[in-house]
Amino acid sequence: YAERVGAVIRELVAEPWTGDLLVVGHRGTVRQFLRTLLGFPDGTEDPFAVPLGSLTVVRYEDGYQVELLGAVP
């Protein structure tokens, strides 16, 4: 699972691009997306609590930064 999600993320960020990207997925996919972007090794704990139906925003400015995590509208 982690490898499949990681492969998609690496493909998305392989080429430089500008603008916004919207990714919709289950909370486990969102957590793995964050783990891969932020460099958390597999098998380690992470601080990402992602509620159902929530919004997470990641920005890139000299590296990936979580701007909003698990906001429920």
GROMACS .gro file of C-alpha atoms in nm:
model
   73
    1TYR     CA    1   0.000   0.000   0.000
    2ALA     CA    2   0.269   0.249   0.102
    3GLU     CA    3   0.466   0.171  -0.212
    4ARG     CA    4   0.165   0.222  -0.441
    5VAL     CA    5   0.075   0.557  -0.283
    6GLY     CA    6   0.442   0.659  -0.277
    7ALA     CA    7   0.483   0.577  -0.648
    8VAL     CA    8   0.190   0.803  -0.740
    9ILE     CA    9   0.325   1.088  -0.527
   10ARG     CA   10   0.675   1.056  -0.673
   11GLU     CA   11   0.523   1.067  -1.022
   12LEU     CA   12   0.320   1.378  -0.937
   13VAL     CA   13   0.619   1.570  -0.804
   14ALA     CA   14   0.879   1.443  -1.055
   15GLU     CA   15   0.828   1.730  -1.298
   16PRO     CA   16   0.819   2.097  -1.200
   17TRP     CA   17   0.476   2.254  -1.230
   18THR     CA   18   0.290   2.560  -1.114
   19GLY     CA   19  -0.064   2.597  -0.992
   20ASP     CA   20  -0.280   2.390  -0.763
   21LEU     CA   21  -0.337   2.016  -0.744
   22LEU     CA   22  -0.643   1.860  -0.587
   23VAL     CA   23  -0.612   1.506  -0.456
   24VAL     CA   24  -0.920   1.331  -0.319
   25GLY     CA   25  -0.875   1.011  -0.124
   26HIS     CA   26  -0.950   0.810   0.184
   27ARG     CA   27  -0.791   0.924   0.509
   28GLY     CA   28  -0.534   0.643   0.501
   29THR     CA   29  -0.427   0.755   0.156
   30VAL     CA   30  -0.401   1.116   0.274
   31ARG     CA   31  -0.185   1.006   0.569
   32GLN     CA   32   0.044   0.804   0.342
   33PHE     CA   33   0.059   1.095   0.098
   34LEU     CA   34   0.180   1.320   0.383
   35ARG     CA   35   0.423   1.057   0.514
   36THR     CA   36   0.584   1.027   0.170
   37LEU     CA   37   0.599   1.401   0.097
   38LEU     CA   38   0.743   1.483   0.438
   39GLY     CA   39   0.986   1.190   0.449
   40PHE     CA   40   0.851   0.978   0.735
   41PRO     CA   41   1.006   0.627   0.713
   42ASP     CA   42   0.768   0.333   0.684
   43GLY     CA   43   0.683   0.174   1.017
   44THR     CA   44   0.731   0.490   1.222
   45GLU     CA   45   0.463   0.685   1.407
   46ASP     CA   46   0.331   1.004   1.252
   47PRO     CA   47   0.129   1.294   1.395
   48PHE     CA   48  -0.134   1.294   1.122
   49ALA     CA   49  -0.489   1.258   1.252
   50VAL     CA   50  -0.710   1.283   0.944
   51PRO     CA   51  -1.084   1.277   1.024
   52LEU     CA   52  -1.338   1.150   0.773
   53GLY     CA   53  -1.461   1.418   0.533
   54SER     CA   54  -1.179   1.655   0.621
   55LEU     CA   55  -0.956   1.892   0.424
   56THR     CA   56  -0.577   1.893   0.433
   57VAL     CA   57  -0.367   2.155   0.251
   58VAL     CA   58   0.000   2.113   0.165
   59ARG     CA   59   0.210   2.396   0.021
   60TYR     CA   60   0.551   2.391  -0.138
   61GLU     CA   61   0.787   2.671  -0.042
   62ASP     CA   62   1.147   2.548  -0.012
   63GLY     CA   63   1.000   2.210   0.080
   64TYR     CA   64   0.657   2.068   0.156
   65GLN     CA   65   0.469   2.216   0.451
   66VAL     CA   66   0.133   2.116   0.594
   67GLU     CA   67  -0.073   2.433   0.605
   68LEU     CA   68  -0.400   2.277   0.721
   69LEU     CA   69  -0.452   1.927   0.862
   70GLY     CA   70  -0.784   1.749   0.899
   71ALA     CA   71  -1.015   2.051   0.898
   72VAL     CA   72  -1.380   1.948   0.904
   73PRO     CA   73  -1.610   2.196   0.727
   0.00000   0.00000   0.00000
